[in-house]
Tab-separated table of C-alpha atoms in Angstrom:
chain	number	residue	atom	x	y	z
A	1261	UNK	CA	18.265	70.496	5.178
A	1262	UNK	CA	20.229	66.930	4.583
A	1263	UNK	CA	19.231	63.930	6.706
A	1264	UNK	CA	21.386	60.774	7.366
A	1265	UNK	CA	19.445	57.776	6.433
A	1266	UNK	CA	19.751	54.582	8.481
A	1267	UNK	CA	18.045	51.694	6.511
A	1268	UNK	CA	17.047	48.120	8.918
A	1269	UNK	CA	20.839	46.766	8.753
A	1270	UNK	CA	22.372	49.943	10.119
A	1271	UNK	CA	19.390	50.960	12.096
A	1272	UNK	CA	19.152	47.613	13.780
A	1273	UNK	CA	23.106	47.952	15.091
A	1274	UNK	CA	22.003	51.248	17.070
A	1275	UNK	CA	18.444	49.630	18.527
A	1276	UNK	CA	18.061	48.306	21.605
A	1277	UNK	CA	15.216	46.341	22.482
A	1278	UNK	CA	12.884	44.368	24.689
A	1279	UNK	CA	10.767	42.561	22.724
A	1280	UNK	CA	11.053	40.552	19.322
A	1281	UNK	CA	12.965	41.629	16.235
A	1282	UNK	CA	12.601	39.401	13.123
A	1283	UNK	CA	13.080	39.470	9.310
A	1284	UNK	CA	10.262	40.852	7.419
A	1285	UNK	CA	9.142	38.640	4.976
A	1286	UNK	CA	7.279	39.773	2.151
A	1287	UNK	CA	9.187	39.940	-0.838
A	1288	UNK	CA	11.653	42.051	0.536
A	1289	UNK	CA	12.135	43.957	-2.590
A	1290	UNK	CA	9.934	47.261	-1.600
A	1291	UNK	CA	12.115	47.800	1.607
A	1292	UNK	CA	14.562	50.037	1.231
A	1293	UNK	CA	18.068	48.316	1.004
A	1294	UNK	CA	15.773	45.051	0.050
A	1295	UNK	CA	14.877	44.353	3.578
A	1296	UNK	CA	13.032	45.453	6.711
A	1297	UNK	CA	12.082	44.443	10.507
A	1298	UNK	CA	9.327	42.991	12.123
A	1299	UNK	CA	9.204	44.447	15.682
A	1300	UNK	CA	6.969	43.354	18.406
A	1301	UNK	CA	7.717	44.659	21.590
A	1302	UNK	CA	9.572	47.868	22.755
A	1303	UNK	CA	12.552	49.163	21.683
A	1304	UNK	CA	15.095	52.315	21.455
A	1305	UNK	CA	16.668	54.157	18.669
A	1306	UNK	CA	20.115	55.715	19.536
A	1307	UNK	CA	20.648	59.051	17.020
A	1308	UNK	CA	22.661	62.286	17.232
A	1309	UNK	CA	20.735	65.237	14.838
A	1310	UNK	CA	17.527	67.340	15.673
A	1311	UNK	CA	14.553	64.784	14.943
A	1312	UNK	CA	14.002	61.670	13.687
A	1313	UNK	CA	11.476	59.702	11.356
A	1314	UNK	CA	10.845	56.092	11.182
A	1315	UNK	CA	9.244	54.727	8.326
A	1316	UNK	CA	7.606	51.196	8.114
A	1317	UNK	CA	3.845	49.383	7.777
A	1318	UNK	CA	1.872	47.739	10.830
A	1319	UNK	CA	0.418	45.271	9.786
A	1320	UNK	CA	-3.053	44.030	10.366
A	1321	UNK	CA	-3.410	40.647	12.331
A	1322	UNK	CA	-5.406	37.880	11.051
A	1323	UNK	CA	-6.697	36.917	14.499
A	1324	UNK	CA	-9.632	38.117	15.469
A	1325	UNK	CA	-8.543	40.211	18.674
A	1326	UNK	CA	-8.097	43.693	17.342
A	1327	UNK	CA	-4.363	45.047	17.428
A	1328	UNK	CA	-3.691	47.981	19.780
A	1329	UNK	CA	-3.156	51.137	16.982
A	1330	UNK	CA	-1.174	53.223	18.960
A	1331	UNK	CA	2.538	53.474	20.740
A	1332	UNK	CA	4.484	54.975	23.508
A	1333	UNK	CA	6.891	57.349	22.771
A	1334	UNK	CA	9.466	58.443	25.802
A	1335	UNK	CA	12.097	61.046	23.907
A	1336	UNK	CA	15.028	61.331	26.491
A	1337	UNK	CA	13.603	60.038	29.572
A	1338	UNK	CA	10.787	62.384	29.796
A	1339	UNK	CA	7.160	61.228	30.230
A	1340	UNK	CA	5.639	58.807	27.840
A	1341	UNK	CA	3.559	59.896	25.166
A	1342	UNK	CA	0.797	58.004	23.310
A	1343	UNK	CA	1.233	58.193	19.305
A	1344	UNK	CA	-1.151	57.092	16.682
A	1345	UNK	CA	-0.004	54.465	14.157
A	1346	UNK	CA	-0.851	54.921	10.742
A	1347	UNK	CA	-2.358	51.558	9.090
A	1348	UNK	CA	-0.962	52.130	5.673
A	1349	UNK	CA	-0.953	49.211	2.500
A	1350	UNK	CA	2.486	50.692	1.574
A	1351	UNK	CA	5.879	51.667	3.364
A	1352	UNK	CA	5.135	55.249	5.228
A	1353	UNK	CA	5.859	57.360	7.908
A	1354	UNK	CA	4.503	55.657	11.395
A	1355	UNK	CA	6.489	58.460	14.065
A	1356	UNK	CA	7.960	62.135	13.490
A	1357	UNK	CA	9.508	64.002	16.260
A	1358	UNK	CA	9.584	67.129	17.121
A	1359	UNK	CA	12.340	69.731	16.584
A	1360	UNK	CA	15.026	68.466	19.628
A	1361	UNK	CA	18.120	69.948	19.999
A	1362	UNK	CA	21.382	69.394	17.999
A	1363	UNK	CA	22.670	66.494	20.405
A	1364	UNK	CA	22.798	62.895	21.417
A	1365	UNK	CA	18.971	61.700	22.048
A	1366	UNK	CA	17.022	58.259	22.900
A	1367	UNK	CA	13.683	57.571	21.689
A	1368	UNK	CA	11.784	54.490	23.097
A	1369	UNK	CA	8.994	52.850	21.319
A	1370	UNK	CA	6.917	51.145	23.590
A	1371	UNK	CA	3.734	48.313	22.738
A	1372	UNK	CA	4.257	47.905	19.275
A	1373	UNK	CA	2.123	44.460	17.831
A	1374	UNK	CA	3.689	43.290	14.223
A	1375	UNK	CA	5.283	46.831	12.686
A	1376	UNK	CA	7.484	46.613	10.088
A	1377	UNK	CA	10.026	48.888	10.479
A	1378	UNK	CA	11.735	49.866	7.091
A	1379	UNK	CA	14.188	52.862	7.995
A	1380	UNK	CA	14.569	55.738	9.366
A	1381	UNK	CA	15.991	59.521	9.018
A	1382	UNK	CA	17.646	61.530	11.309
A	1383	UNK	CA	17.442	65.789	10.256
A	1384	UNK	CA	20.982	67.014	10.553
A	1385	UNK	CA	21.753	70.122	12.777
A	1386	UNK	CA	24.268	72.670	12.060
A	1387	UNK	CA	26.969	71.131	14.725
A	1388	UNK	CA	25.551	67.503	13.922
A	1389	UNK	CA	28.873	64.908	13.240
A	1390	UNK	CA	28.462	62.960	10.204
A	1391	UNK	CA	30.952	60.113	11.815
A	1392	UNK	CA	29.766	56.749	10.340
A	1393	UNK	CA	27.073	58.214	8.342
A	1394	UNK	CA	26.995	55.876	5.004
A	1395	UNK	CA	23.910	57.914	3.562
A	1396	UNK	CA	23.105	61.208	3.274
A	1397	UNK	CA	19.873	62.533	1.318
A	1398	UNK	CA	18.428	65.513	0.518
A	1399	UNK	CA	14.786	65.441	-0.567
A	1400	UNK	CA	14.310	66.718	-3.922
A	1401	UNK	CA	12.058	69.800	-2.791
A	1402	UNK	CA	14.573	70.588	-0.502
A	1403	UNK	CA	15.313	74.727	-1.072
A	1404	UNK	CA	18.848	74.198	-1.245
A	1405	UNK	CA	18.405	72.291	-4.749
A	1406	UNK	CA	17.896	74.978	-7.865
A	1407	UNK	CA	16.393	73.570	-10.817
A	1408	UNK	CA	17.101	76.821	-12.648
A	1409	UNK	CA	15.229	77.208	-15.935
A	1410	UNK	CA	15.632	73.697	-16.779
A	1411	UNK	CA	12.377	70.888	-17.627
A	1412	UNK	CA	12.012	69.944	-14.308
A	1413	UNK	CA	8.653	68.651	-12.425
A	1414	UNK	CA	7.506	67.241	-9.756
A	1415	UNK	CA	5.458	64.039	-9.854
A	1416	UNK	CA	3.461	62.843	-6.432
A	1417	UNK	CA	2.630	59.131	-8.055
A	1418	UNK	CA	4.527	55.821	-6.727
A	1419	UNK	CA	6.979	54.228	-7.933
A	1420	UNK	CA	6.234	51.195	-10.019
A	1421	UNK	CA	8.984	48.425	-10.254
A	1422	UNK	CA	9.598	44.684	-10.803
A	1423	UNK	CA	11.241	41.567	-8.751
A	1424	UNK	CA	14.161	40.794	-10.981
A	1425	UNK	CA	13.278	37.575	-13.072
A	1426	UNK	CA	9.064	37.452	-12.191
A	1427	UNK	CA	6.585	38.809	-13.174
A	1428	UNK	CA	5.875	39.953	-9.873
A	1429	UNK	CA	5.092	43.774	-9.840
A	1430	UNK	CA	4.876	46.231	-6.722
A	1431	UNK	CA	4.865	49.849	-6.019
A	1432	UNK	CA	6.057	51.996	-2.700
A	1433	UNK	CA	5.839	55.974	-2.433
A	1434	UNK	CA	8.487	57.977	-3.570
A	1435	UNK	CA	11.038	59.211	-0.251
A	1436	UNK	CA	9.124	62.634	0.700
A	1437	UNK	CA	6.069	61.524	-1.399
A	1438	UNK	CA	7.079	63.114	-4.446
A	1439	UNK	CA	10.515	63.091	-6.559
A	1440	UNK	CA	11.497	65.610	-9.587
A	1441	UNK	CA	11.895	64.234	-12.833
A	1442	UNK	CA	13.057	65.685	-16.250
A	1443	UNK	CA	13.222	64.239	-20.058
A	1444	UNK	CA	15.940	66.595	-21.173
A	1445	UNK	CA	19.000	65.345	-22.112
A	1446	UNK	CA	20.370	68.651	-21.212
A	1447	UNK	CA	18.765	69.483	-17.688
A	1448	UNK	CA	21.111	70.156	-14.680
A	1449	UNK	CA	20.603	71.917	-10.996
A	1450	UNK	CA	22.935	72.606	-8.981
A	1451	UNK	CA	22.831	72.726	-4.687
A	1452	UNK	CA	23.300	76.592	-3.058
């Protein structure tokens, strides 16, 4: 199934929110699109599609009162529930929905203490409009992609890069924790 992706610039046009909202600031280079947000506070994510991830990192205060490691959810104006948030060194998923249906939804974050918020995805439903959409993905172990009989296979370790210029080095999970790599010159798939 294809998903829209909505990294921090676009995602931050559809949020609405009651709390802070500032720049992310380390490095900016292992964000997707080169930069993220730091929320504090509550806000709302405006999507059309069938469920929604948002990726990011909390981060871990300095002080020395403990952080709260959980959320609010409210999906649609129903009652609030509390979610869990990961504490994660790299760029992750911190909220999955469930299944909704294929229509217009709100989901409000509520309580959130220094998250990064990276992106996000939104799963595509069969009557879903793509109006807008800038990027569409389709994870690699998606079963719409066939490999066919090609040198194809799937590697689960991060992804290693470089700051242009430095010597400075980082690495950040692959999108779906995994990606599909070949070193044939002559491999091709093909989407059913």
């Amino acid at each position: 199934m294809a998903q829209i992706l909505l990294d921090s610039q676009i995602l931050l046009q559809r949020l609405t929110y009651g709390g802070s909202i500032s720049p992310a600031s380390v490095g900016g280079h292992e964000y997707m699109g080169g930069n993220a947000m730091n929320i504090t506070g509550d806000f709302a994510i405006n999507f059309t599609g069938t469920s929604l991830t948002l990726y990011g990192q909390y981060r871990e205060r300095t002080s020395l009162k403990a952080p709260p490691l959980s959320m609010q959810v409210i999906i649609d104006d129903t009652a609030a529930t509390e979610v869990q948030i990961l504490l994660s060194p790299t760029i992750g998923p911190i909220y999955s929905s469930a299944t909704l249906g294929d229509s217009d939804h709100i989901i409000k974050f509520q309580g959130l203490t220094e998250t990064i918020v990276d992106y996000c995805t939104v799963e595509l439903g069969r009557n879903t409009t793509l109006t807008g959409v800038r990027s569409l993905i389709v994870d690699d172990i998606d079963p719409s992609i066939d490999y066919g009989h090609s040198d194809w296979t799937t590697n689960t370790n991060d992804i290693f890069s470089s700051l242009p210029g430095t010597s400075v080095k980082y690495t950040r999970p692959p999108y779906g924790n995994s990606f599909t790599q070949t070193k044939s010159g002559f491999a091709e798939f093909k989407f059913n």
